[in-house]
PDB file of C-alpha atoms in Angstrom:
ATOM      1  CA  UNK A   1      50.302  -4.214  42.302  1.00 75.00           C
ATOM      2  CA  UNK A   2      53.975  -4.435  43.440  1.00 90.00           C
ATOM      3  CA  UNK A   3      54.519  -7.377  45.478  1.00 95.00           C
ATOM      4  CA  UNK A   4      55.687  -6.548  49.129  1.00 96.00           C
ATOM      5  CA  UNK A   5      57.601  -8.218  52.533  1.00 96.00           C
ATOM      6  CA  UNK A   6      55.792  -7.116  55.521  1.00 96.00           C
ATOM      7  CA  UNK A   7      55.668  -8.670  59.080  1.00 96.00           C
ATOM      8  CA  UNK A   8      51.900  -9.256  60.246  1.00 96.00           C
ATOM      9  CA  UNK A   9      50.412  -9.800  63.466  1.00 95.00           C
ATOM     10  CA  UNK A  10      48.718 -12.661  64.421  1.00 94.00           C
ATOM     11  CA  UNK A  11      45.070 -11.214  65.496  1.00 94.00           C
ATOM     12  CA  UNK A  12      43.274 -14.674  65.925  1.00 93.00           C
ATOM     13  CA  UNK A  13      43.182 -18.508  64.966  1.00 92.00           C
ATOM     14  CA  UNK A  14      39.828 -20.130  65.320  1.00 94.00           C
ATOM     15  CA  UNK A  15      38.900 -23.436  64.563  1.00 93.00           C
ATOM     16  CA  UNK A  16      36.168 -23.263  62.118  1.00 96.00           C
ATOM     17  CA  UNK A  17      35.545 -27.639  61.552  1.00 94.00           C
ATOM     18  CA  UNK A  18      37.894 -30.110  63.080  1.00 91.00           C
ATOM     19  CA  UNK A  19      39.684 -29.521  59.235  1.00 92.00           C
ATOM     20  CA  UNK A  20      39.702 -25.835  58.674  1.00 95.00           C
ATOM     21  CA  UNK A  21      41.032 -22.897  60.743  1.00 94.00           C
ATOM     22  CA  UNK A  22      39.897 -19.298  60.512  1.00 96.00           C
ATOM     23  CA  UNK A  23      43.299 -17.058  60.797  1.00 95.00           C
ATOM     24  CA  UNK A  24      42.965 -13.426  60.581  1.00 96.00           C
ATOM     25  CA  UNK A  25      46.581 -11.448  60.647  1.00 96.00           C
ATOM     26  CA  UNK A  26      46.555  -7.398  61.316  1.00 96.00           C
ATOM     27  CA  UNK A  27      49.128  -5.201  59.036  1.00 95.00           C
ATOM     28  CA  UNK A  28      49.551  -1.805  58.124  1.00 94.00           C
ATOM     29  CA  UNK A  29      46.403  -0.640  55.864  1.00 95.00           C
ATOM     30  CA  UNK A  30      48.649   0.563  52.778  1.00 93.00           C
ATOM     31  CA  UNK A  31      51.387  -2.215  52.588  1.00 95.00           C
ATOM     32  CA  UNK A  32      48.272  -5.097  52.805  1.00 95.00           C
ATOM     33  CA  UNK A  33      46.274  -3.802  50.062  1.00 96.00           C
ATOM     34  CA  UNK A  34      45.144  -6.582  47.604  1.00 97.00           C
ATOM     35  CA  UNK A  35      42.747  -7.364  44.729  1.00 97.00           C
ATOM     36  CA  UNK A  36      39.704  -9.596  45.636  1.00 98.00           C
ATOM     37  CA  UNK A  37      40.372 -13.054  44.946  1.00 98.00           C
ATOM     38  CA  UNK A  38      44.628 -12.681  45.161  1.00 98.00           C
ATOM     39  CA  UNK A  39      46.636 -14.505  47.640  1.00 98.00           C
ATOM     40  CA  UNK A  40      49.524 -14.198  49.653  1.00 98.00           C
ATOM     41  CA  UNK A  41      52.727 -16.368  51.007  1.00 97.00           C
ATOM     42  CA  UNK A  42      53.416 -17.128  54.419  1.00 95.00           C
ATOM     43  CA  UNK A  43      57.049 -17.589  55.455  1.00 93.00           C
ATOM     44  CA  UNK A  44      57.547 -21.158  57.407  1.00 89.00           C
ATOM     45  CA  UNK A  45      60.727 -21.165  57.415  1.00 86.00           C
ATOM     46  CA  UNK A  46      63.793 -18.991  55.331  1.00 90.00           C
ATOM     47  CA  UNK A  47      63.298 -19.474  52.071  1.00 89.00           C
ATOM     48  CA  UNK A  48      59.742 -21.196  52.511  1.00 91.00           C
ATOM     49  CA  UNK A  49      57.164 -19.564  51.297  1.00 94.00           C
ATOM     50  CA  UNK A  50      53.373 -21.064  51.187  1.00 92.00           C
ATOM     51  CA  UNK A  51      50.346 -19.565  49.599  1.00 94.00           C
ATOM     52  CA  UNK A  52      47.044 -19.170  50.876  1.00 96.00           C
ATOM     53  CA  UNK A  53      43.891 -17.291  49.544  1.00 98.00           C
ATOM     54  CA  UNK A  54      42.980 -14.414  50.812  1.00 98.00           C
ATOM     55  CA  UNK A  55      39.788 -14.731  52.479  1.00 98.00           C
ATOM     56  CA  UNK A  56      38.430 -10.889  52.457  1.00 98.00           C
ATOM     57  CA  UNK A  57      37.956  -7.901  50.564  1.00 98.00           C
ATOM     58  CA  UNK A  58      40.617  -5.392  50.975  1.00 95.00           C
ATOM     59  CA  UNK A  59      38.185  -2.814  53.174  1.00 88.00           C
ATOM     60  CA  UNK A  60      40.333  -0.569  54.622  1.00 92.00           C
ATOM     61  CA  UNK A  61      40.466  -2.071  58.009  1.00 93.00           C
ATOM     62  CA  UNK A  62      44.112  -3.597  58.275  1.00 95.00           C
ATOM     63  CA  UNK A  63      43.389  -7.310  58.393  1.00 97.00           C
ATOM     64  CA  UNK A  64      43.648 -10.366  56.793  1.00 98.00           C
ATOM     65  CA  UNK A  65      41.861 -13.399  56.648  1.00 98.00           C
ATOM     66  CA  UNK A  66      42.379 -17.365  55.624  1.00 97.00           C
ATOM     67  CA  UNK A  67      40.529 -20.274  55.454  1.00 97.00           C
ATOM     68  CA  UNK A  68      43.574 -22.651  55.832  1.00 94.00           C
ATOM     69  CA  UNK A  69      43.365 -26.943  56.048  1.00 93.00           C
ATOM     70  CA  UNK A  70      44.737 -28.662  58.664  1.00 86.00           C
ATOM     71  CA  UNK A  71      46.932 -31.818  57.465  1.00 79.00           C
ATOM     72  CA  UNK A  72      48.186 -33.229  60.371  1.00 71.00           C
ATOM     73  CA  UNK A  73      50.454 -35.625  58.626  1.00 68.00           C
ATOM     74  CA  UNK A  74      51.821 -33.047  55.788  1.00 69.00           C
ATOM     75  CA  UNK A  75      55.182 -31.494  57.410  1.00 69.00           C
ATOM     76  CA  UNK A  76      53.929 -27.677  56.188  1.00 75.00           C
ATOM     77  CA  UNK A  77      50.458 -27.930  57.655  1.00 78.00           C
ATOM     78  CA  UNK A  78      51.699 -28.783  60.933  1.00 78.00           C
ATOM     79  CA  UNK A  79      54.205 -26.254  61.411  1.00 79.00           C
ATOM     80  CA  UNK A  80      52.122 -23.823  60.299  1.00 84.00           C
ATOM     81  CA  UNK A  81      49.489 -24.754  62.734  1.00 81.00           C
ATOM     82  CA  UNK A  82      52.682 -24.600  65.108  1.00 82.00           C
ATOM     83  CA  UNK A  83      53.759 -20.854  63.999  1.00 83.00           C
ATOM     84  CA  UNK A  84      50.386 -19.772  64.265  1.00 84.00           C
ATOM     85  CA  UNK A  85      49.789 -20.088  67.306  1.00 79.00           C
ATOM     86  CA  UNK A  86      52.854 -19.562  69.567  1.00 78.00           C
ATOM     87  CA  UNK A  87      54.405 -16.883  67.313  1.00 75.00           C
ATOM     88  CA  UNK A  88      52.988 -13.439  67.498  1.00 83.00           C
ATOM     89  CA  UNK A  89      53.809 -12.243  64.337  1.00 91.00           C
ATOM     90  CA  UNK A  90      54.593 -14.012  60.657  1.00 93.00           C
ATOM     91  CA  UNK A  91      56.413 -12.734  57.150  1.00 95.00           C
ATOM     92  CA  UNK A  92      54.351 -11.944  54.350  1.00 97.00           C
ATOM     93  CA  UNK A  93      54.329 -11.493  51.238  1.00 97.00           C
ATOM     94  CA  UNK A  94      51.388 -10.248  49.072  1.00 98.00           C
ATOM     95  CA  UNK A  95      49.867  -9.804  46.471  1.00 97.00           C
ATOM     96  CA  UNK A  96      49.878 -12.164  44.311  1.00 97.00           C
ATOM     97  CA  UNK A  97      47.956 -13.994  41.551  1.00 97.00           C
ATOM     98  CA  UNK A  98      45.976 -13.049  38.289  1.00 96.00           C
ATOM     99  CA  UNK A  99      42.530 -14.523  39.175  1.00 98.00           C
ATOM    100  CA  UNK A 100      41.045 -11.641  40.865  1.00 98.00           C
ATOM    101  CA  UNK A 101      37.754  -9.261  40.216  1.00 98.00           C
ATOM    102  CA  UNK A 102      38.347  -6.391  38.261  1.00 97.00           C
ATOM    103  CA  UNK A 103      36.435  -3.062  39.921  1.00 97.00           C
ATOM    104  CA  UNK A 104      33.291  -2.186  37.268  1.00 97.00           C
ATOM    105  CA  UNK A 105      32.021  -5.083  36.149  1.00 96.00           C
ATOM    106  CA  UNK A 106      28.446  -5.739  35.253  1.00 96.00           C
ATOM    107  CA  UNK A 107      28.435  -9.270  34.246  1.00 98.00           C
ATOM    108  CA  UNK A 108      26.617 -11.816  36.602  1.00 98.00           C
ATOM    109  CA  UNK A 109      28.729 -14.014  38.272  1.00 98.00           C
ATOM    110  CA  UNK A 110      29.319 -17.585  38.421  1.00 98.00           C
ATOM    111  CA  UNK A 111      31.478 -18.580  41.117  1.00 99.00           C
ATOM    112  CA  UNK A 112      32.499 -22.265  41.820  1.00 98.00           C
ATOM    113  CA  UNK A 113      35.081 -23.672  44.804  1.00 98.00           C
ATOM    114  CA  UNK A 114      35.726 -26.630  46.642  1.00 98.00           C
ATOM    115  CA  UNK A 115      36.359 -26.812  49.620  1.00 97.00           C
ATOM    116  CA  UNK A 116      38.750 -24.076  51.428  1.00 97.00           C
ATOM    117  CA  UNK A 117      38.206 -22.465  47.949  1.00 98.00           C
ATOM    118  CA  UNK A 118      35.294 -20.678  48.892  1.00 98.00           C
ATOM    119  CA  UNK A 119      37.572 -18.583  51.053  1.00 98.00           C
ATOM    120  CA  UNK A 120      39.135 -17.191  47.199  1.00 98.00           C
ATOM    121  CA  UNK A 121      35.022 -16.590  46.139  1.00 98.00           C
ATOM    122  CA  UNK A 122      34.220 -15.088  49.621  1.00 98.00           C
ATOM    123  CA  UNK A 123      36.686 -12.381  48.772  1.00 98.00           C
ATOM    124  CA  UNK A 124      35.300 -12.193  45.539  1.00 98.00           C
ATOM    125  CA  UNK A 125      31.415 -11.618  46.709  1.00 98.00           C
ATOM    126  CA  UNK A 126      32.693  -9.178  49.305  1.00 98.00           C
ATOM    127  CA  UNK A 127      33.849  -6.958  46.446  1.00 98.00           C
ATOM    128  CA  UNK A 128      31.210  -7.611  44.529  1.00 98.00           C
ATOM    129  CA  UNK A 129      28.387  -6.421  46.721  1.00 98.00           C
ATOM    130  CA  UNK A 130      30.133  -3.408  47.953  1.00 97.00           C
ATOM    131  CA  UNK A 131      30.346  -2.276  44.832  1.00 97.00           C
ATOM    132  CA  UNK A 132      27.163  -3.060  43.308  1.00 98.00           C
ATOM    133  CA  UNK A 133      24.724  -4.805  45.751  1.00 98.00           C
ATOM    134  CA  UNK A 134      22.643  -5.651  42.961  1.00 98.00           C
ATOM    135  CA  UNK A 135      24.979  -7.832  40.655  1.00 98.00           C
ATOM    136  CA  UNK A 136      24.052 -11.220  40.032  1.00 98.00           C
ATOM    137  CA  UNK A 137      26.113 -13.821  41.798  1.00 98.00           C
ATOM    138  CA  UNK A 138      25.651 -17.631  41.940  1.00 98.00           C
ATOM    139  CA  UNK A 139      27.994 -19.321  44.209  1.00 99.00           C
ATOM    140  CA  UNK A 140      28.199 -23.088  43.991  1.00 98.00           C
ATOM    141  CA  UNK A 141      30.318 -24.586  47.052  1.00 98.00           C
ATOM    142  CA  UNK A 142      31.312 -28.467  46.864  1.00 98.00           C
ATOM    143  CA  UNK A 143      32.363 -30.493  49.535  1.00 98.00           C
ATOM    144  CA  UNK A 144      32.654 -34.330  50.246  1.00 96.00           C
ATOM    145  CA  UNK A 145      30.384 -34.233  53.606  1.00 95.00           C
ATOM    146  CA  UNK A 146      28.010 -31.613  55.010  1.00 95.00           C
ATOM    147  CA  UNK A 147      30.215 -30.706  57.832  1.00 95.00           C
ATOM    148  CA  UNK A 148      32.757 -29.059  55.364  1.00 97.00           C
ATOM    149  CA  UNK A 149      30.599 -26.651  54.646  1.00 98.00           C
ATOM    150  CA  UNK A 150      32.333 -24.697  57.233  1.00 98.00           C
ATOM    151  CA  UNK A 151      30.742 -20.826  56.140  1.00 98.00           C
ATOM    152  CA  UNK A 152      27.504 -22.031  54.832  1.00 98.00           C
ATOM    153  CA  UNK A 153      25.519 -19.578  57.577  1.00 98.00           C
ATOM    154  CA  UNK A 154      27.425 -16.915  56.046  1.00 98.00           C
ATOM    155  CA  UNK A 155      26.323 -17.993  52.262  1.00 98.00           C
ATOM    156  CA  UNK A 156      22.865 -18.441  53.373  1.00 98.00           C
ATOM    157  CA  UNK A 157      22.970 -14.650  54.862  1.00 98.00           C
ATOM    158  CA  UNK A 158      23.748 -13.671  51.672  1.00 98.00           C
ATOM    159  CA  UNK A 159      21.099 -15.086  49.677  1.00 98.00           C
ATOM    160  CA  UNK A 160      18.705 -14.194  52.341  1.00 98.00           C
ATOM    161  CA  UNK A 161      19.779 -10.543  52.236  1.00 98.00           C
ATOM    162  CA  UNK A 162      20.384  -9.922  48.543  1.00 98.00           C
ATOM    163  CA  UNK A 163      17.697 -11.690  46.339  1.00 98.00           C
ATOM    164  CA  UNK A 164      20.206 -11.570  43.533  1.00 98.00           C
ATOM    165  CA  UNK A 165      22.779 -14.212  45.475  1.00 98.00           C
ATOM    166  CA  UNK A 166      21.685 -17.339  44.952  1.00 98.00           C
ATOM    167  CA  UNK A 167      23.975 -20.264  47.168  1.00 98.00           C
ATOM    168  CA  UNK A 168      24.417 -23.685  46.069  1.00 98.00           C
ATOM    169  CA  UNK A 169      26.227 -26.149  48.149  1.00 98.00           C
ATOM    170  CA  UNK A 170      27.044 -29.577  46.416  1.00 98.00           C
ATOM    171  CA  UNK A 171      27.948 -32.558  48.881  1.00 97.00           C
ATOM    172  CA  UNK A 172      29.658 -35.611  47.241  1.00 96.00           C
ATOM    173  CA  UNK A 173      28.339 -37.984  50.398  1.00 94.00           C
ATOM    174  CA  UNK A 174      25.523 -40.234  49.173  1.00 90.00           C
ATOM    175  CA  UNK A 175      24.609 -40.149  53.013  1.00 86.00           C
ATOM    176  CA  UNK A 176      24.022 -36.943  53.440  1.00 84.00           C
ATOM    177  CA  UNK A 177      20.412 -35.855  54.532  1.00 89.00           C
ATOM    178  CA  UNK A 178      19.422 -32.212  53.748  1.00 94.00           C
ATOM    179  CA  UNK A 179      16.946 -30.019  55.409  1.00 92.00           C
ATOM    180  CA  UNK A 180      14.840 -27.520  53.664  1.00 94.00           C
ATOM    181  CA  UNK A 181      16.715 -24.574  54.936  1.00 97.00           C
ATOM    182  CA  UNK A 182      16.308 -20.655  53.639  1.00 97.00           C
ATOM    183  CA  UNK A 183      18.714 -19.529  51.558  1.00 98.00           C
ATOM    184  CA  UNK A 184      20.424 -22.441  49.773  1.00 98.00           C
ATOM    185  CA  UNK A 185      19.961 -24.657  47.423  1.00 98.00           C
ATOM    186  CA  UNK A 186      21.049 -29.035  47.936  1.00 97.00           C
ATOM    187  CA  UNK A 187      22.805 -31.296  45.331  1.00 97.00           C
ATOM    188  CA  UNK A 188      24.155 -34.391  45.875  1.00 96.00           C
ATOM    189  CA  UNK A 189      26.889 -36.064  44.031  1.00 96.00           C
ATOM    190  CA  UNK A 190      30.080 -34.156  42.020  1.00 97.00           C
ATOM    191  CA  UNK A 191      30.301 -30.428  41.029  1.00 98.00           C
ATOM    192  CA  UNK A 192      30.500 -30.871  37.294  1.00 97.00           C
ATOM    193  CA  UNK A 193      27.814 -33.453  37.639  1.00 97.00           C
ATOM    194  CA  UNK A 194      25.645 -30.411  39.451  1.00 98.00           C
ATOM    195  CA  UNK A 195      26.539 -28.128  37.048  1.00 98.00           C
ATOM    196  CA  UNK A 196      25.541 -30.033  33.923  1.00 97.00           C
ATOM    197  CA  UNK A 197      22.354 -30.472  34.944  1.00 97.00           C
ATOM    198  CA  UNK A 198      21.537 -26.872  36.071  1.00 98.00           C
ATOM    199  CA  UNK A 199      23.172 -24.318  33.075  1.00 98.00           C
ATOM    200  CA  UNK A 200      22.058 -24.458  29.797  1.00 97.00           C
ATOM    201  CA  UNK A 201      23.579 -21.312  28.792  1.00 97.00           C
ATOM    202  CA  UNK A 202      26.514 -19.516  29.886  1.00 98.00           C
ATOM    203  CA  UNK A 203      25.294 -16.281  27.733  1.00 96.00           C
ATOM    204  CA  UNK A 204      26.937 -12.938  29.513  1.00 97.00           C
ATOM    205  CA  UNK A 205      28.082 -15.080  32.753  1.00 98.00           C
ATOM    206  CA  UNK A 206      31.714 -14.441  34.681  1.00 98.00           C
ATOM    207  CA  UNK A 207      33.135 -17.395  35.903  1.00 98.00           C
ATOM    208  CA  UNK A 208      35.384 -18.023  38.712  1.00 98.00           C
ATOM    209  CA  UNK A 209      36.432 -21.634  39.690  1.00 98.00           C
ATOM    210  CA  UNK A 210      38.715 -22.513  42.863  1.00 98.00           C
ATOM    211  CA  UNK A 211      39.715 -25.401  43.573  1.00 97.00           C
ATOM    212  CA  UNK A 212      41.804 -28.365  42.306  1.00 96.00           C
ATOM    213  CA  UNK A 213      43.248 -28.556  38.585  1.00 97.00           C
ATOM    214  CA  UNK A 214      41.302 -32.102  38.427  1.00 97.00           C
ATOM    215  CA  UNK A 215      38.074 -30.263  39.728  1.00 97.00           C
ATOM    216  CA  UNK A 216      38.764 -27.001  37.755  1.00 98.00           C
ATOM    217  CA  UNK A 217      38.966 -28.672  34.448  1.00 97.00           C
ATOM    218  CA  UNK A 218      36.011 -31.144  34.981  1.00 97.00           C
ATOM    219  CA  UNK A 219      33.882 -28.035  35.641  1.00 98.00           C
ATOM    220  CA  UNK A 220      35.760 -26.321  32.170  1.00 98.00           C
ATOM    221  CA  UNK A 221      34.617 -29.880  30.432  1.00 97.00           C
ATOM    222  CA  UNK A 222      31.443 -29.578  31.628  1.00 97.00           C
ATOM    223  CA  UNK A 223      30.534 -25.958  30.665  1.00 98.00           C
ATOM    224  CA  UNK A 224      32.212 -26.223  27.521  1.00 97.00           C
ATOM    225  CA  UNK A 225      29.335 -27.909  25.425  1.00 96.00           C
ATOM    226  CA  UNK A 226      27.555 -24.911  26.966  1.00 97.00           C
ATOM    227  CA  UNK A 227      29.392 -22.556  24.862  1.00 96.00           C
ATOM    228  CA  UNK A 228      32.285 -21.329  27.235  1.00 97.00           C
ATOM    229  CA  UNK A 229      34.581 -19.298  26.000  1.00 97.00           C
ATOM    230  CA  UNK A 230      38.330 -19.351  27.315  1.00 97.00           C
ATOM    231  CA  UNK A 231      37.931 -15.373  27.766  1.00 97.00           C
ATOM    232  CA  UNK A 232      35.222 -15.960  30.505  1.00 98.00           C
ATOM    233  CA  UNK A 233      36.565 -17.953  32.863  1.00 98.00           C
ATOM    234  CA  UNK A 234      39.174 -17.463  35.539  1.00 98.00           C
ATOM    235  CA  UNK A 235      40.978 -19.529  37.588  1.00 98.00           C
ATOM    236  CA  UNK A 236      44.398 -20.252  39.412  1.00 98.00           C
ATOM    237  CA  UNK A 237      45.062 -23.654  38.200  1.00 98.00           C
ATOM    238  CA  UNK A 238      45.207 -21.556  34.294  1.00 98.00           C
ATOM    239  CA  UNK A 239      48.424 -20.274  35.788  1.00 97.00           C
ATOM    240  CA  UNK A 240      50.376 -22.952  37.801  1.00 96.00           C
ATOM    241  CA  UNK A 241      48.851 -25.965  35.881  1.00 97.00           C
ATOM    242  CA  UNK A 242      47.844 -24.871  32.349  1.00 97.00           C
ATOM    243  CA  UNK A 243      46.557 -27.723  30.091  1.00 96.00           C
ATOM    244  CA  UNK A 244      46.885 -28.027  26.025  1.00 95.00           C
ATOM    245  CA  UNK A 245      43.838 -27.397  24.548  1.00 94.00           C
ATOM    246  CA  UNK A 246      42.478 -25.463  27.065  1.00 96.00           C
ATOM    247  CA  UNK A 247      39.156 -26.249  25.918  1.00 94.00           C
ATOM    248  CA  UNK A 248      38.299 -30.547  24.988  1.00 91.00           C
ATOM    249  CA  UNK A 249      38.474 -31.856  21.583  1.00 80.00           C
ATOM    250  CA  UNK A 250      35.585 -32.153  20.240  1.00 75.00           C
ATOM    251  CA  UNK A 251      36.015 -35.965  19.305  1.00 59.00           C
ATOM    252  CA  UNK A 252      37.354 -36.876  22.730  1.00 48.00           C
ATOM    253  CA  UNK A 253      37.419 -35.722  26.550  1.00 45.00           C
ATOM    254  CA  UNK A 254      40.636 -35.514  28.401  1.00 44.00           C
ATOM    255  CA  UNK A 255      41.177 -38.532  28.910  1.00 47.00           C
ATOM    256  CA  UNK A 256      41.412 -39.048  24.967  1.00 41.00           C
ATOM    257  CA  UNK A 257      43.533 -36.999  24.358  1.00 37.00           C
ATOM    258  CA  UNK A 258      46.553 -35.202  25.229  1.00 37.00           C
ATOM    259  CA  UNK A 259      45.878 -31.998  28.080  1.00 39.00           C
ATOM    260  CA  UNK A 260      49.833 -30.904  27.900  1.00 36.00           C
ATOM    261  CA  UNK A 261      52.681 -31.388  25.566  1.00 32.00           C
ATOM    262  CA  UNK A 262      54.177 -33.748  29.083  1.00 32.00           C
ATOM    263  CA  UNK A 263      50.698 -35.735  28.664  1.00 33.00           C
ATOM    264  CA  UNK A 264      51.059 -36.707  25.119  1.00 32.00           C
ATOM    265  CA  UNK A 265      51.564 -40.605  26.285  1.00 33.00           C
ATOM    266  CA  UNK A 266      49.284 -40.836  29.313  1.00 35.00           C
ATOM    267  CA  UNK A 267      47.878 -44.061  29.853  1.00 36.00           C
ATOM    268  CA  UNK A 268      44.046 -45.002  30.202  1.00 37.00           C
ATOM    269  CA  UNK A 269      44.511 -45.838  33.969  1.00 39.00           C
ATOM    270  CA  UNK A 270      45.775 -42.262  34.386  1.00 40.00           C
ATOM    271  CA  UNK A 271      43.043 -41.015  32.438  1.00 40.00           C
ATOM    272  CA  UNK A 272      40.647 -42.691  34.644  1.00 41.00           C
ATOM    273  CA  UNK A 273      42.188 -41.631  37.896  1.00 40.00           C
ATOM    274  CA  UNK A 274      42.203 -38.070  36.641  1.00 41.00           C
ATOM    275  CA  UNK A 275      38.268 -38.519  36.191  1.00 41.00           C
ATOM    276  CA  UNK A 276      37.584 -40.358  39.506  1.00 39.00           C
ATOM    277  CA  UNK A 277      39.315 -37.392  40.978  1.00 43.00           C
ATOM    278  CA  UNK A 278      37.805 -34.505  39.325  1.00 40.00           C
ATOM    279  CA  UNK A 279      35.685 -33.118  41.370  1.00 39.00           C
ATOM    280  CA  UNK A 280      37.452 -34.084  45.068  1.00 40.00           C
ATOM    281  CA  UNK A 281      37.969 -31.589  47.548  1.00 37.00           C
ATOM    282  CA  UNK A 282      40.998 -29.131  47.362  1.00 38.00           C
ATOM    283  CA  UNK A 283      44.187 -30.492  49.092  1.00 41.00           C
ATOM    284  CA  UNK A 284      46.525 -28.168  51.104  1.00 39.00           C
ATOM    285  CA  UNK A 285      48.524 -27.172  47.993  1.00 37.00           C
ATOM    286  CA  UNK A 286      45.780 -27.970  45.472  1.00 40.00           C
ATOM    287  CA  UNK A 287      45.654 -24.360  44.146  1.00 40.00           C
ATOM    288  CA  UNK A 288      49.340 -23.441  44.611  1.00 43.00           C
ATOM    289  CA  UNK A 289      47.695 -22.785  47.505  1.00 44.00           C
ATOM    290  CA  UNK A 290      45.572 -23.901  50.323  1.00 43.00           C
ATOM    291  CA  UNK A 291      43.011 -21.311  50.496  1.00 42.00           C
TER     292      UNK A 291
END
C-alpha cells in the first residue's frame, strides 16, 4: 500500500491502566485503510514523526485505534499525551511496516507481545477471525505485573467464544496471585522461559512476536531448538534491529557470539545485560514504535 498524509480526528482518549491509554482517531474510510498488524506515525511536531501500532482491523468503519504508554518523564510521551487531548485533530501518516497478516492463510497462529504489543496481535486476531473464525490462534501476552494486562477481558472473550483461541498471559512478578478464571491460561516468570516449557514443536505454526528486540530474540532463541525456521516468523524488530545470524550458533547463544557485524567485540557484561533484559516489557519506542 502507498503510504499517505491525512489529518485525523481525535474520537476519544481513555485511560485503560494508570500506564496505557486507549486512543481511537476517525478518518476518511479509503485514505485509512491498512493491513492487520501495520502501524502508523503521528506528527508531534514538524518533522516529528512517532510510530504506534495499529490496534484494529481495518473494518470499514473509519477509525483507528492505539494502545499507547504513558512516560511521563520521556519528552515525546508527554506531549503526545498533551496533543491528544487539547487538539482536535492530528497528522498521519499510514501504512507502514512489513509484519502484517496476509488475507488466506490457513496456518495456526502463534502470536507473542509484551506489553502494549498486544495492541499489534489484537489487530492481527481481528483479521484473523473475520476471515476464518475457525483458525487456530494462541496468543501469549507478557507483562511484569497483573495490572498490565490492560485487555485481558477482551482475550478471555475470545477464548471463551472461539474454542480454537487459546489466551496465555505470562506475568514476570513472583508476587502475583492468580485466580482460576475462564478463558486463560497463568505463567509466572519470563516469556521465553513460558514458552520453552510449553512447545515442543513448531510443525505448520505462524508466528508473530511484538515486542522489544531483547524480548523478540529471546523468544527466536528459545523456539529455535524447536526447529524454527527464519521463513515462519515475523516481527518488527527483523526490520529496524536485524541481528547476524538471525538464528543462534549452534555452539553458543548470543551472548557468545557476535548478533551484528557492530557486535563483533561486545563484552560479557553486555551480554549479560542483554539476557537480564530479554524478556522486559516494551518501552515507548521499543518496536520503532510504542504500540
Amino acid at each position: 500500500m502507498t503510504i499517505r498524509t491525512l489529518t485525523c480526528q481525535v474520537e476519544t482518549v481513555e485511560d485503560l491502566t494508570p500506564d496505557v491509554f486507549r486512543v481511537v482517531l476517525e478518518g476518511r474510510v479509503e485514505a485509512i485503510s491498512h493491513a492487520p498488524g501495520q502501524y502508523l506515525e503521528l506528527e508531534l511536531h514538524e518533522g516529528t514523526w512517532v510510530p504506534f501500532s495499529i490496534a484494529c482491523a481495518d473494518n470499514g468503519e473509519g477509525q483507528l485505534e492505539l494502545h499507547i504508554q504513558h512516560w511521563p518523564e520521556r519528552t515525546h510521551s508527554a506531549r503526545l499525551r498533551e496533543l491528544l487531548t487539547h487538539r482536535n485533530r492530528l497528522s498521519v501518516r499510514l501504512p507502514s511496516g512489513d509484519c502484517f497478516l496476509p488475507a488466506g492463510g490457513v496456518q495456526p497462529l502463534l502470536l507473542i507481545a509484551a506489553g502494549t504489543g498486544f495492541a499489534q496481535l489484537k489487530a492481527i486476531v481481528e483479521a484473523a477471525l473475520a476471515e476464518n473464525p475457525e483458525r487456530d490462534i494462541s496468543i501469549w501476552w507478557a507483562v511484569r505485573e497483573r495490572r498490565d494486562l490492560y485487555a485481558e477481558s477482551l482475550a478471555r472473550q475470545w477464548a471463551q467464544t472461539y474454542s480454537n483461541v487459546h489466551f496465555h498471559a505470562v506475568v514476570e512478578a513472583a508476587e502475583t496471585e492468580f485466580e482460576a478464571l475462564p478463558g486463560i491460561h497463568w505463567h509466572r516468570g519470563r516469556i521465553d522461559e513460558a514458552l520453552a516449557a510449553a512447545f515442543e514443536t513448531l510443525t505448520d505454526l505462524e508466528i508473530y512476536i511484538a515486542g522489544s528486540p531483547g524480548m523478540v530474540y529471546a523468544c527466536v532463541d528459545t523456539l529455535a531448538p524447536l526447529g524454527l525456521a527464519e521463513h515462519q516468523v515475523h516481527s518488527d524488530v527483523f526490520s529496524y534491529a536485524p541481528r547476524v545470524p538471525f538464528l543462534p550458533l549452534p555452539e553458543g547463544g548470543p551472548a557468545q557470539a557476535p548478533l551484528t557485524p557492530g557486535e563483533a567485540h561486545t563484552t560479557s557484561e553486555q551480554g549479560e545485560a542483554s539476557n537480564k533484559g530479554a524478556a522486559s516489557k516494551k518501552g515507548e519506542a521499543s518496536k520503532k514504535r510504542e504500540p
